[in-house]
mmCIF file with all atom_site columns, C-alpha atoms in Angstrom:
data_model
loop_
_atom_site.group_PDB
_atom_site.id
_atom_site.type_symbol
_atom_site.label_atom_id
_atom_site.label_alt_id
_atom_site.label_comp_id
_atom_site.label_asym_id
_atom_site.label_entity_id
_atom_site.label_seq_id
_atom_site.pdbx_PDB_ins_code
_atom_site.Cartn_x
_atom_site.Cartn_y
_atom_site.Cartn_z
_atom_site.occupancy
_atom_site.B_iso_or_equiv
_atom_site.pdbx_formal_charge
_atom_site.auth_seq_id
_atom_site.auth_comp_id
_atom_site.auth_asym_id
_atom_site.auth_atom_id
_atom_site.pdbx_PDB_model_num
ATOM 1   C CA . ASP A 1 1   ? -7.897  -19.650 -1.508  1.00 59.00 ? 1   ASP A CA 1
ATOM 2   C CA . GLY A 1 2   ? -6.691  -17.418 1.380   1.00 67.00 ? 2   GLY A CA 1
ATOM 3   C CA . GLY A 1 3   ? -6.954  -13.614 0.578   1.00 92.00 ? 3   GLY A CA 1
ATOM 4   C CA . ILE A 1 4   ? -8.720  -10.254 1.010   1.00 95.00 ? 4   ILE A CA 1
ATOM 5   C CA . THR A 1 5   ? -11.950 -9.421  -0.781  1.00 95.00 ? 5   THR A CA 1
ATOM 6   C CA . GLN A 1 6   ? -13.538 -6.107  -1.326  1.00 96.00 ? 6   GLN A CA 1
ATOM 7   C CA . SER A 1 7   ? -16.852 -5.390  -2.783  1.00 90.00 ? 7   SER A CA 1
ATOM 8   C CA . PRO A 1 8   ? -18.102 -3.796  -4.723  1.00 91.00 ? 8   PRO A CA 1
ATOM 9   C CA . LYS A 1 9   ? -15.206 -3.011  -7.487  1.00 92.00 ? 9   LYS A CA 1
ATOM 10  C CA . TYR A 1 10  ? -17.109 0.072   -8.638  1.00 94.00 ? 10  TYR A CA 1
ATOM 11  C CA . LEU A 1 11  ? -19.316 2.116   -6.604  1.00 94.00 ? 11  LEU A CA 1
ATOM 12  C CA . PHE A 1 12  ? -21.284 5.162   -7.460  1.00 93.00 ? 12  PHE A CA 1
ATOM 13  C CA . ARG A 1 13  ? -23.087 7.731   -4.958  1.00 91.00 ? 13  ARG A CA 1
ATOM 14  C CA . LYS A 1 14  ? -24.656 11.030  -4.879  1.00 91.00 ? 14  LYS A CA 1
ATOM 15  C CA . GLU A 1 15  ? -23.090 13.630  -2.966  1.00 90.00 ? 15  GLU A CA 1
ATOM 16  C CA . GLY A 1 16  ? -24.417 13.818  0.446   1.00 90.00 ? 16  GLY A CA 1
ATOM 17  C CA . GLN A 1 17  ? -24.877 10.213  1.020   1.00 91.00 ? 17  GLN A CA 1
ATOM 18  C CA . ASN A 1 18  ? -22.835 7.901   3.357   1.00 93.00 ? 18  ASN A CA 1
ATOM 19  C CA . VAL A 1 19  ? -21.650 4.929   1.729   1.00 94.00 ? 19  VAL A CA 1
ATOM 20  C CA . THR A 1 20  ? -20.089 1.565   3.265   1.00 95.00 ? 20  THR A CA 1
ATOM 21  C CA . LEU A 1 21  ? -17.173 -0.316  1.670   1.00 96.00 ? 21  LEU A CA 1
ATOM 22  C CA . SER A 1 22  ? -16.804 -4.054  2.659   1.00 96.00 ? 22  SER A CA 1
ATOM 23  C CA . CYS A 1 23  ? -13.381 -5.794  3.302   1.00 97.00 ? 23  CYS A CA 1
ATOM 24  C CA . GLU A 1 24  ? -13.297 -9.460  4.462   1.00 97.00 ? 24  GLU A CA 1
ATOM 25  C CA . GLN A 1 25  ? -9.974  -11.475 4.947   1.00 97.00 ? 25  GLN A CA 1
ATOM 26  C CA . ASN A 1 26  ? -9.781  -15.395 5.287   1.00 95.00 ? 26  ASN A CA 1
ATOM 27  C CA . LEU A 1 27  ? -6.015  -15.179 6.321   1.00 92.00 ? 27  LEU A CA 1
ATOM 28  C CA . ASN A 1 28  ? -6.542  -15.170 10.123  1.00 92.00 ? 28  ASN A CA 1
ATOM 29  C CA . HIS A 1 29  ? -4.828  -11.893 10.410  1.00 91.00 ? 29  HIS A CA 1
ATOM 30  C CA . ASP A 1 30  ? -5.162  -9.882  13.453  1.00 90.00 ? 30  ASP A CA 1
ATOM 31  C CA . ALA A 1 31  ? -4.592  -6.458  11.688  1.00 90.00 ? 31  ALA A CA 1
ATOM 32  C CA . MET A 1 32  ? -6.348  -4.712  9.100   1.00 93.00 ? 32  MET A CA 1
ATOM 33  C CA . TYR A 1 33  ? -5.959  -1.209  7.376   1.00 93.00 ? 33  TYR A CA 1
ATOM 34  C CA . TRP A 1 34  ? -7.605  0.964   5.025   1.00 96.00 ? 34  TRP A CA 1
ATOM 35  C CA . TYR A 1 35  ? -5.667  3.251   2.395   1.00 96.00 ? 35  TYR A CA 1
ATOM 36  C CA . ARG A 1 36  ? -6.940  5.721   0.165   1.00 96.00 ? 36  ARG A CA 1
ATOM 37  C CA . GLN A 1 37  ? -5.180  6.200   -3.247  1.00 95.00 ? 37  GLN A CA 1
ATOM 38  C CA . ASP A 1 38  ? -5.211  9.235   -5.502  1.00 92.00 ? 38  ASP A CA 1
ATOM 39  C CA . PRO A 1 39  ? -3.411  9.877   -8.843  1.00 82.00 ? 39  PRO A CA 1
ATOM 40  C CA . GLY A 1 40  ? 0.405   10.707  -8.207  1.00 73.00 ? 40  GLY A CA 1
ATOM 41  C CA . GLN A 1 41  ? -0.032  10.494  -4.274  1.00 77.00 ? 41  GLN A CA 1
ATOM 42  C CA . GLY A 1 42  ? 0.509   6.997   -3.322  1.00 85.00 ? 42  GLY A CA 1
ATOM 43  C CA . LEU A 1 43  ? -1.454  5.291   -0.680  1.00 92.00 ? 43  LEU A CA 1
ATOM 44  C CA . ARG A 1 44  ? -2.427  7.374   2.404   1.00 93.00 ? 44  ARG A CA 1
ATOM 45  C CA . LEU A 1 45  ? -3.644  5.651   5.583   1.00 92.00 ? 45  LEU A CA 1
ATOM 46  C CA . ILE A 1 46  ? -7.217  6.275   6.821   1.00 96.00 ? 46  ILE A CA 1
ATOM 47  C CA . TYR A 1 47  ? -7.758  3.867   9.726   1.00 95.00 ? 47  TYR A CA 1
ATOM 48  C CA . TYR A 1 48  ? -6.173  0.676   11.020  1.00 92.00 ? 48  TYR A CA 1
ATOM 49  C CA . SER A 1 49  ? -6.832  -1.795  13.610  1.00 92.00 ? 49  SER A CA 1
ATOM 50  C CA . GLN A 1 50  ? -4.584  -4.267  15.498  1.00 87.00 ? 50  GLN A CA 1
ATOM 51  C CA . ILE A 1 51  ? -7.320  -6.285  17.164  1.00 89.00 ? 51  ILE A CA 1
ATOM 52  C CA . VAL A 1 52  ? -11.030 -6.671  17.296  1.00 93.00 ? 52  VAL A CA 1
ATOM 53  C CA . ASN A 1 53  ? -13.013 -4.082  18.869  1.00 95.00 ? 53  ASN A CA 1
ATOM 54  C CA . ASP A 1 54  ? -10.107 -1.437  18.525  1.00 92.00 ? 54  ASP A CA 1
ATOM 55  C CA . PHE A 1 55  ? -9.100  0.837   15.705  1.00 93.00 ? 55  PHE A CA 1
ATOM 56  C CA . GLN A 1 56  ? -6.972  4.013   15.389  1.00 92.00 ? 56  GLN A CA 1
ATOM 57  C CA . LYS A 1 57  ? -7.035  6.869   13.167  1.00 93.00 ? 57  LYS A CA 1
ATOM 58  C CA . GLY A 1 58  ? -4.432  7.133   10.369  1.00 91.00 ? 58  GLY A CA 1
ATOM 59  C CA . ASP A 1 59  ? -3.390  10.345  8.693   1.00 90.00 ? 59  ASP A CA 1
ATOM 60  C CA . ILE A 1 60  ? -6.481  11.113  6.799   1.00 94.00 ? 60  ILE A CA 1
ATOM 61  C CA . ALA A 1 61  ? -9.293  10.037  9.140   1.00 96.00 ? 61  ALA A CA 1
ATOM 62  C CA . GLU A 1 62  ? -11.593 12.987  8.651   1.00 96.00 ? 62  GLU A CA 1
ATOM 63  C CA . GLY A 1 63  ? -15.146 12.167  7.106   1.00 96.00 ? 63  GLY A CA 1
ATOM 64  C CA . TYR A 1 64  ? -14.579 8.337   7.439   1.00 97.00 ? 64  TYR A CA 1
ATOM 65  C CA . SER A 1 65  ? -15.762 5.834   10.156  1.00 97.00 ? 65  SER A CA 1
ATOM 66  C CA . VAL A 1 66  ? -14.788 2.091   10.707  1.00 98.00 ? 66  VAL A CA 1
ATOM 67  C CA . SER A 1 67  ? -15.860 -0.888  12.997  1.00 97.00 ? 67  SER A CA 1
ATOM 68  C CA . ARG A 1 68  ? -13.995 -3.945  13.879  1.00 97.00 ? 68  ARG A CA 1
ATOM 69  C CA . GLU A 1 69  ? -16.527 -6.366  15.388  1.00 97.00 ? 69  GLU A CA 1
ATOM 70  C CA . LYS A 1 70  ? -15.104 -9.437  13.691  1.00 96.00 ? 70  LYS A CA 1
ATOM 71  C CA . LYS A 1 71  ? -11.659 -10.523 13.113  1.00 96.00 ? 71  LYS A CA 1
ATOM 72  C CA . GLU A 1 72  ? -12.443 -11.415 9.509   1.00 97.00 ? 72  GLU A CA 1
ATOM 73  C CA . SER A 1 73  ? -14.219 -7.945  8.727   1.00 97.00 ? 73  SER A CA 1
ATOM 74  C CA . PHE A 1 74  ? -13.235 -4.124  8.752   1.00 98.00 ? 74  PHE A CA 1
ATOM 75  C CA . PRO A 1 75  ? -15.998 -2.134  6.880   1.00 98.00 ? 75  PRO A CA 1
ATOM 76  C CA . LEU A 1 76  ? -15.278 1.518   6.084   1.00 97.00 ? 76  LEU A CA 1
ATOM 77  C CA . THR A 1 77  ? -18.015 4.170   5.954   1.00 97.00 ? 77  THR A CA 1
ATOM 78  C CA . VAL A 1 78  ? -17.460 7.210   3.782   1.00 96.00 ? 78  VAL A CA 1
ATOM 79  C CA . THR A 1 79  ? -19.599 9.641   5.136   1.00 94.00 ? 79  THR A CA 1
ATOM 80  C CA . SER A 1 80  ? -21.069 12.930  3.869   1.00 89.00 ? 80  SER A CA 1
ATOM 81  C CA . ALA A 1 81  ? -18.505 14.986  5.967   1.00 88.00 ? 81  ALA A CA 1
ATOM 82  C CA . GLN A 1 82  ? -15.773 13.641  3.628   1.00 89.00 ? 82  GLN A CA 1
ATOM 83  C CA . LYS A 1 83  ? -15.049 16.656  1.149   1.00 89.00 ? 83  LYS A CA 1
ATOM 84  C CA . ASN A 1 84  ? -13.189 14.656  -1.745  1.00 91.00 ? 84  ASN A CA 1
ATOM 85  C CA . PRO A 1 85  ? -14.618 11.042  -1.419  1.00 94.00 ? 85  PRO A CA 1
ATOM 86  C CA . THR A 1 86  ? -13.999 10.064  -5.064  1.00 95.00 ? 86  THR A CA 1
ATOM 87  C CA . ALA A 1 87  ? -10.557 7.811   -4.864  1.00 95.00 ? 87  ALA A CA 1
ATOM 88  C CA . PHE A 1 88  ? -9.535  4.361   -5.103  1.00 96.00 ? 88  PHE A CA 1
ATOM 89  C CA . TYR A 1 89  ? -9.809  2.654   -1.857  1.00 97.00 ? 89  TYR A CA 1
ATOM 90  C CA . LEU A 1 90  ? -7.571  -0.201  -0.679  1.00 97.00 ? 90  LEU A CA 1
ATOM 91  C CA . CYS A 1 91  ? -8.043  -2.618  2.382   1.00 97.00 ? 91  CYS A CA 1
ATOM 92  C CA . ALA A 1 92  ? -4.994  -4.576  3.752   1.00 94.00 ? 92  ALA A CA 1
ATOM 93  C CA . SER A 1 93  ? -4.242  -6.988  6.480   1.00 93.00 ? 93  SER A CA 1
ATOM 94  C CA . SER A 1 94  ? -1.136  -8.399  8.406   1.00 89.00 ? 94  SER A CA 1
ATOM 95  C CA . ALA A 1 95  ? -0.136  -10.741 11.161  1.00 83.00 ? 95  ALA A CA 1
ATOM 96  C CA . ARG A 1 96  ? 0.004   -8.466  14.257  1.00 68.00 ? 96  ARG A CA 1
ATOM 97  C CA . THR A 1 97  ? 3.055   -10.318 15.683  1.00 64.00 ? 97  THR A CA 1
ATOM 98  C CA . GLY A 1 98  ? 5.594   -12.575 14.714  1.00 59.00 ? 98  GLY A CA 1
ATOM 99  C CA . VAL A 1 99  ? 8.464   -12.476 12.062  1.00 55.00 ? 99  VAL A CA 1
ATOM 100 C CA . PHE A 1 100 ? 5.595   -11.745 9.220   1.00 57.00 ? 100 PHE A CA 1
ATOM 101 C CA . SER A 1 101 ? 3.924   -9.090  10.771  1.00 67.00 ? 101 SER A CA 1
ATOM 102 C CA . TYR A 1 102 ? 5.402   -6.660  8.561   1.00 72.00 ? 102 TYR A CA 1
ATOM 103 C CA . GLU A 1 103 ? 3.901   -7.978  5.202   1.00 81.00 ? 103 GLU A CA 1
ATOM 104 C CA . GLN A 1 104 ? 0.571   -6.607  4.425   1.00 87.00 ? 104 GLN A CA 1
ATOM 105 C CA . TYR A 1 105 ? -1.513  -7.877  1.903   1.00 90.00 ? 105 TYR A CA 1
ATOM 106 C CA . PHE A 1 106 ? -3.880  -6.223  -0.075  1.00 94.00 ? 106 PHE A CA 1
ATOM 107 C CA . GLY A 1 107 ? -7.230  -6.528  -1.516  1.00 96.00 ? 107 GLY A CA 1
ATOM 108 C CA . PRO A 1 108 ? -8.232  -5.651  -5.026  1.00 95.00 ? 108 PRO A CA 1
ATOM 109 C CA . GLY A 1 109 ? -9.666  -2.355  -4.215  1.00 96.00 ? 109 GLY A CA 1
ATOM 110 C CA . THR A 1 110 ? -12.921 -0.340  -4.587  1.00 96.00 ? 110 THR A CA 1
ATOM 111 C CA . ARG A 1 111 ? -13.257 2.589   -6.879  1.00 96.00 ? 111 ARG A CA 1
ATOM 112 C CA . LEU A 1 112 ? -15.582 4.957   -5.554  1.00 95.00 ? 112 LEU A CA 1
ATOM 113 C CA . THR A 1 113 ? -17.027 7.855   -7.545  1.00 95.00 ? 113 THR A CA 1
ATOM 114 C CA . VAL A 1 114 ? -19.125 10.555  -5.926  1.00 92.00 ? 114 VAL A CA 1
ATOM 115 C CA . THR A 1 115 ? -21.211 12.986  -8.342  1.00 90.00 ? 115 THR A CA 1
ATOM 116 C CA . GLN B 2 1   ? 8.671   17.461  2.847   1.00 68.00 ? 9   GLN B CA 1
ATOM 117 C CA . LYS B 2 2   ? 7.206   14.119  2.357   1.00 75.00 ? 10  LYS B CA 1
ATOM 118 C CA . GLU B 2 3   ? 8.430   11.389  4.531   1.00 85.00 ? 11  GLU B CA 1
ATOM 119 C CA . VAL B 2 4   ? 8.877   9.301   1.345   1.00 90.00 ? 12  VAL B CA 1
ATOM 120 C CA . GLU B 2 5   ? 9.664   10.676  -1.893  1.00 91.00 ? 13  GLU B CA 1
ATOM 121 C CA . GLN B 2 6   ? 9.633   8.900   -5.072  1.00 92.00 ? 14  GLN B CA 1
ATOM 122 C CA . ASP B 2 7   ? 9.832   9.991   -8.890  1.00 85.00 ? 15  ASP B CA 1
ATOM 123 C CA . PRO B 2 8   ? 6.538   9.435   -10.477 1.00 79.00 ? 16  PRO B CA 1
ATOM 124 C CA . GLY B 2 9   ? 8.071   8.684   -14.105 1.00 82.00 ? 17  GLY B CA 1
ATOM 125 C CA . PRO B 2 10  ? 6.684   7.479   -16.376 1.00 89.00 ? 18  PRO B CA 1
ATOM 126 C CA . LEU B 2 11  ? 9.657   5.589   -16.919 1.00 94.00 ? 19  LEU B CA 1
ATOM 127 C CA . SER B 2 12  ? 9.702   4.016   -20.341 1.00 96.00 ? 20  SER B CA 1
ATOM 128 C CA . VAL B 2 13  ? 12.509  1.143   -21.346 1.00 96.00 ? 21  VAL B CA 1
ATOM 129 C CA . PRO B 2 14  ? 13.014  -1.278  -24.064 1.00 97.00 ? 22  PRO B CA 1
ATOM 130 C CA . GLU B 2 15  ? 12.591  -5.126  -23.133 1.00 97.00 ? 23  GLU B CA 1
ATOM 131 C CA . GLY B 2 16  ? 15.953  -6.616  -21.718 1.00 97.00 ? 24  GLY B CA 1
ATOM 132 C CA . ALA B 2 17  ? 16.932  -3.231  -20.268 1.00 97.00 ? 25  ALA B CA 1
ATOM 133 C CA . ILE B 2 18  ? 18.159  -2.845  -16.577 1.00 97.00 ? 26  ILE B CA 1
ATOM 134 C CA . VAL B 2 19  ? 15.767  -0.677  -14.740 1.00 97.00 ? 27  VAL B CA 1
ATOM 135 C CA . SER B 2 20  ? 16.695  1.454   -11.611 1.00 96.00 ? 28  SER B CA 1
ATOM 136 C CA . LEU B 2 21  ? 13.746  2.692   -9.368  1.00 96.00 ? 29  LEU B CA 1
ATOM 137 C CA . ASN B 2 22  ? 14.504  4.876   -6.309  1.00 96.00 ? 30  ASN B CA 1
ATOM 138 C CA . CYS B 2 23  ? 13.079  6.366   -3.283  1.00 95.00 ? 31  CYS B CA 1
ATOM 139 C CA . THR B 2 24  ? 14.534  8.747   -0.508  1.00 94.00 ? 32  THR B CA 1
ATOM 140 C CA . TYR B 2 25  ? 12.933  8.935   3.125   1.00 91.00 ? 33  TYR B CA 1
ATOM 141 C CA . SER B 2 26  ? 13.460  11.322  5.935   1.00 88.00 ? 34  SER B CA 1
ATOM 142 C CA . ASN B 2 27  ? 12.968  9.513   9.285   1.00 81.00 ? 35  ASN B CA 1
ATOM 143 C CA . SER B 2 28  ? 15.698  7.814   10.453  1.00 78.00 ? 36  SER B CA 1
ATOM 144 C CA . ALA B 2 29  ? 13.645  5.557   12.645  1.00 76.00 ? 37  ALA B CA 1
ATOM 145 C CA . PHE B 2 30  ? 12.047  3.575   9.634   1.00 73.00 ? 38  PHE B CA 1
ATOM 146 C CA . GLN B 2 31  ? 13.007  -0.070  10.000  1.00 77.00 ? 39  GLN B CA 1
ATOM 147 C CA . TYR B 2 32  ? 11.581  -2.225  7.259   1.00 86.00 ? 40  TYR B CA 1
ATOM 148 C CA . PHE B 2 33  ? 11.755  -1.231  3.558   1.00 91.00 ? 41  PHE B CA 1
ATOM 149 C CA . MET B 2 34  ? 9.231   -2.817  0.878   1.00 92.00 ? 42  MET B CA 1
ATOM 150 C CA . TRP B 2 35  ? 8.756   -2.471  -2.793  1.00 96.00 ? 43  TRP B CA 1
ATOM 151 C CA . TYR B 2 36  ? 5.206   -3.242  -4.085  1.00 96.00 ? 44  TYR B CA 1
ATOM 152 C CA . ARG B 2 37  ? 4.023   -3.742  -7.644  1.00 96.00 ? 45  ARG B CA 1
ATOM 153 C CA . GLN B 2 38  ? 0.543   -2.585  -8.663  1.00 95.00 ? 46  GLN B CA 1
ATOM 154 C CA . TYR B 2 39  ? -1.169  -3.174  -12.037 1.00 94.00 ? 47  TYR B CA 1
ATOM 155 C CA . SER B 2 40  ? -3.519  -0.778  -13.409 1.00 89.00 ? 48  SER B CA 1
ATOM 156 C CA . ARG B 2 41  ? -6.761  -1.023  -11.317 1.00 86.00 ? 49  ARG B CA 1
ATOM 157 C CA . LYS B 2 42  ? -5.420  -3.610  -8.994  1.00 91.00 ? 50  LYS B CA 1
ATOM 158 C CA . GLY B 2 43  ? -4.341  -3.917  -5.608  1.00 93.00 ? 51  GLY B CA 1
ATOM 159 C CA . PRO B 2 44  ? -0.450  -3.665  -4.862  1.00 94.00 ? 52  PRO B CA 1
ATOM 160 C CA . GLU B 2 45  ? 1.341   -7.054  -4.123  1.00 94.00 ? 53  GLU B CA 1
ATOM 161 C CA . LEU B 2 46  ? 4.484   -7.325  -2.213  1.00 92.00 ? 54  LEU B CA 1
ATOM 162 C CA . LEU B 2 47  ? 7.426   -7.948  -4.246  1.00 94.00 ? 55  LEU B CA 1
ATOM 163 C CA . MET B 2 48  ? 10.421  -7.677  -1.886  1.00 91.00 ? 56  MET B CA 1
ATOM 164 C CA . TYR B 2 49  ? 11.412  -6.471  1.638   1.00 87.00 ? 57  TYR B CA 1
ATOM 165 C CA . THR B 2 50  ? 14.469  -5.952  3.525   1.00 87.00 ? 58  THR B CA 1
ATOM 166 C CA . TYR B 2 51  ? 15.533  -4.192  6.862   1.00 82.00 ? 59  TYR B CA 1
ATOM 167 C CA . SER B 2 52  ? 19.147  -3.870  6.686   1.00 81.00 ? 60  SER B CA 1
ATOM 168 C CA . SER B 2 53  ? 21.552  -1.762  4.646   1.00 84.00 ? 61  SER B CA 1
ATOM 169 C CA . GLY B 2 54  ? 22.941  -3.720  1.449   1.00 88.00 ? 62  GLY B CA 1
ATOM 170 C CA . ASN B 2 55  ? 21.359  -5.700  -1.346  1.00 91.00 ? 63  ASN B CA 1
ATOM 171 C CA . LYS B 2 56  ? 18.879  -8.363  -1.426  1.00 92.00 ? 64  LYS B CA 1
ATOM 172 C CA . GLU B 2 57  ? 18.272  -10.676 -4.395  1.00 94.00 ? 65  GLU B CA 1
ATOM 173 C CA . ASP B 2 58  ? 15.149  -12.428 -5.686  1.00 94.00 ? 66  ASP B CA 1
ATOM 174 C CA . GLY B 2 59  ? 15.538  -13.561 -9.405  1.00 96.00 ? 67  GLY B CA 1
ATOM 175 C CA . ARG B 2 60  ? 15.611  -10.594 -11.721 1.00 97.00 ? 68  ARG B CA 1
ATOM 176 C CA . PHE B 2 61  ? 14.782  -8.134  -8.825  1.00 97.00 ? 69  PHE B CA 1
ATOM 177 C CA . THR B 2 62  ? 17.240  -6.650  -6.306  1.00 96.00 ? 70  THR B CA 1
ATOM 178 C CA . ALA B 2 63  ? 16.465  -4.266  -3.588  1.00 95.00 ? 71  ALA B CA 1
ATOM 179 C CA . GLN B 2 64  ? 19.063  -2.092  -2.113  1.00 95.00 ? 72  GLN B CA 1
ATOM 180 C CA . VAL B 2 65  ? 19.092  0.147   1.029   1.00 93.00 ? 73  VAL B CA 1
ATOM 181 C CA . ASP B 2 66  ? 21.456  2.531   2.038   1.00 92.00 ? 74  ASP B CA 1
ATOM 182 C CA . LYS B 2 67  ? 20.514  3.801   5.617   1.00 88.00 ? 75  LYS B CA 1
ATOM 183 C CA . SER B 2 68  ? 23.223  6.334   5.961   1.00 89.00 ? 76  SER B CA 1
ATOM 184 C CA . SER B 2 69  ? 21.864  8.225   2.656   1.00 91.00 ? 77  SER B CA 1
ATOM 185 C CA . LYS B 2 70  ? 18.221  7.492   3.505   1.00 91.00 ? 78  LYS B CA 1
ATOM 186 C CA . TYR B 2 71  ? 17.950  6.010   -0.150  1.00 92.00 ? 79  TYR B CA 1
ATOM 187 C CA . ILE B 2 72  ? 16.442  2.734   -1.322  1.00 94.00 ? 80  ILE B CA 1
ATOM 188 C CA . SER B 2 73  ? 16.373  1.516   -4.853  1.00 96.00 ? 81  SER B CA 1
ATOM 189 C CA . LEU B 2 74  ? 14.754  -1.707  -6.740  1.00 97.00 ? 82  LEU B CA 1
ATOM 190 C CA . PHE B 2 75  ? 16.592  -2.926  -9.768  1.00 97.00 ? 83  PHE B CA 1
ATOM 191 C CA . ILE B 2 76  ? 14.926  -5.058  -12.417 1.00 97.00 ? 84  ILE B CA 1
ATOM 192 C CA . ARG B 2 77  ? 17.174  -6.917  -14.839 1.00 97.00 ? 85  ARG B CA 1
ATOM 193 C CA . ASP B 2 78  ? 16.200  -8.317  -18.174 1.00 97.00 ? 86  ASP B CA 1
ATOM 194 C CA . SER B 2 79  ? 13.068  -6.440  -17.941 1.00 97.00 ? 87  SER B CA 1
ATOM 195 C CA . GLN B 2 80  ? 9.958   -7.894  -19.523 1.00 97.00 ? 88  GLN B CA 1
ATOM 196 C CA . PRO B 2 81  ? 6.722   -6.077  -20.985 1.00 97.00 ? 89  PRO B CA 1
ATOM 197 C CA . SER B 2 82  ? 5.086   -8.016  -17.936 1.00 96.00 ? 90  SER B CA 1
ATOM 198 C CA . ASP B 2 83  ? 6.907   -5.703  -15.601 1.00 97.00 ? 91  ASP B CA 1
ATOM 199 C CA . SER B 2 84  ? 4.868   -2.607  -16.859 1.00 97.00 ? 92  SER B CA 1
ATOM 200 C CA . ALA B 2 85  ? 3.136   -1.519  -13.755 1.00 96.00 ? 93  ALA B CA 1
ATOM 201 C CA . THR B 2 86  ? 3.544   1.046   -10.977 1.00 95.00 ? 94  THR B CA 1
ATOM 202 C CA . TYR B 2 87  ? 6.076   0.392   -8.364  1.00 97.00 ? 95  TYR B CA 1
ATOM 203 C CA . LEU B 2 88  ? 5.564   1.651   -4.867  1.00 95.00 ? 96  LEU B CA 1
ATOM 204 C CA . CYS B 2 89  ? 8.241   1.883   -2.278  1.00 95.00 ? 97  CYS B CA 1
ATOM 205 C CA . ALA B 2 90  ? 7.048   1.391   1.150   1.00 92.00 ? 98  ALA B CA 1
ATOM 206 C CA . ILE B 2 91  ? 8.514   2.044   4.597   1.00 89.00 ? 99  ILE B CA 1
ATOM 207 C CA . LEU B 2 92  ? 7.312   0.677   7.943   1.00 83.00 ? 100 LEU B CA 1
ATOM 208 C CA . LEU B 2 93  ? 7.987   2.290   11.134  1.00 75.00 ? 101 LEU B CA 1
ATOM 209 C CA . MET B 2 94  ? 8.079   -0.242  13.885  1.00 67.00 ? 102 MET B CA 1
ATOM 210 C CA . ASP B 2 95  ? 6.695   1.242   16.910  1.00 63.00 ? 103 ASP B CA 1
ATOM 211 C CA . THR B 2 96  ? 4.250   -0.377  19.099  1.00 55.00 ? 104 THR B CA 1
ATOM 212 C CA . GLY B 2 97  ? 1.222   2.107   18.413  1.00 59.00 ? 105 GLY B CA 1
ATOM 213 C CA . ARG B 2 98  ? 1.409   1.851   14.614  1.00 65.00 ? 106 ARG B CA 1
ATOM 214 C CA . ARG B 2 99  ? 2.616   -0.756  12.263  1.00 69.00 ? 107 ARG B CA 1
ATOM 215 C CA . ALA B 2 100 ? 1.265   0.627   8.969   1.00 75.00 ? 108 ALA B CA 1
ATOM 216 C CA . LEU B 2 101 ? 3.213   1.555   5.901   1.00 85.00 ? 109 LEU B CA 1
ATOM 217 C CA . THR B 2 102 ? 4.196   4.839   4.829   1.00 88.00 ? 110 THR B CA 1
ATOM 218 C CA . PHE B 2 103 ? 4.121   4.780   0.647   1.00 91.00 ? 111 PHE B CA 1
ATOM 219 C CA . GLY B 2 104 ? 6.021   6.866   -1.906  1.00 93.00 ? 112 GLY B CA 1
ATOM 220 C CA . SER B 2 105 ? 3.724   8.279   -4.776  1.00 92.00 ? 113 SER B CA 1
ATOM 221 C CA . GLY B 2 106 ? 4.610   5.292   -7.019  1.00 93.00 ? 114 GLY B CA 1
ATOM 222 C CA . THR B 2 107 ? 6.904   5.183   -10.355 1.00 95.00 ? 115 THR B CA 1
ATOM 223 C CA . ARG B 2 108 ? 5.152   3.852   -13.432 1.00 94.00 ? 116 ARG B CA 1
ATOM 224 C CA . LEU B 2 109 ? 7.070   1.790   -15.463 1.00 96.00 ? 117 LEU B CA 1
ATOM 225 C CA . GLN B 2 110 ? 6.482   0.788   -19.080 1.00 96.00 ? 118 GLN B CA 1
ATOM 226 C CA . VAL B 2 111 ? 8.632   -1.748  -20.699 1.00 97.00 ? 119 VAL B CA 1
ATOM 227 C CA . GLN B 2 112 ? 8.485   -1.527  -24.419 1.00 96.00 ? 120 GLN B CA 1
ATOM 228 C CA . PRO B 2 113 ? 8.452   -5.067  -26.654 1.00 94.00 ? 121 PRO B CA 1
#
């Protein structure tokens, strides 16, 4: 089955620790995205990547870092500099070009709790 | 002012009712309009998309766009308890540098059996 996997589903960390969230897709999509969802605020874009070895900051990139070494993978690191890291994190992917390039497919999400 | 405004609800309706979900947006350059459905603690799934003013129908769902008013709607006919979820409108700005969605805050819908 083609799709996007995110692991783990739930993640707990102590304040001050960096944590990396995994996102893998087998849809052969070029573009990948990370969003953060907080109650009542919809989804906000953290980082996105249109192609391997290239990525851009979204609206709320401070305190986060990403890498895109492989087409299938787009891990997100939540650093200790992120002031309010507790949230639901969603990874998405889409084809970069073509008529279906606007369709973004989402993974199941990772709920991160930092105490 | 947020780029996309959406009433958070919750909206509670009886089974079989017609549901109307709405969003307004501020940027005239937005080109694609989408509706996602998100069940609790799950990732959003794409329901419908459209890029022009007018209506688009898919089964019990109808998406409506009025670009002159910057207003988009999703209508659900014969609503079912399984439609209970949060509905997110999302708008895509198709400039070359950023092809990422701008989301509304979501409307929580509860369909009572």
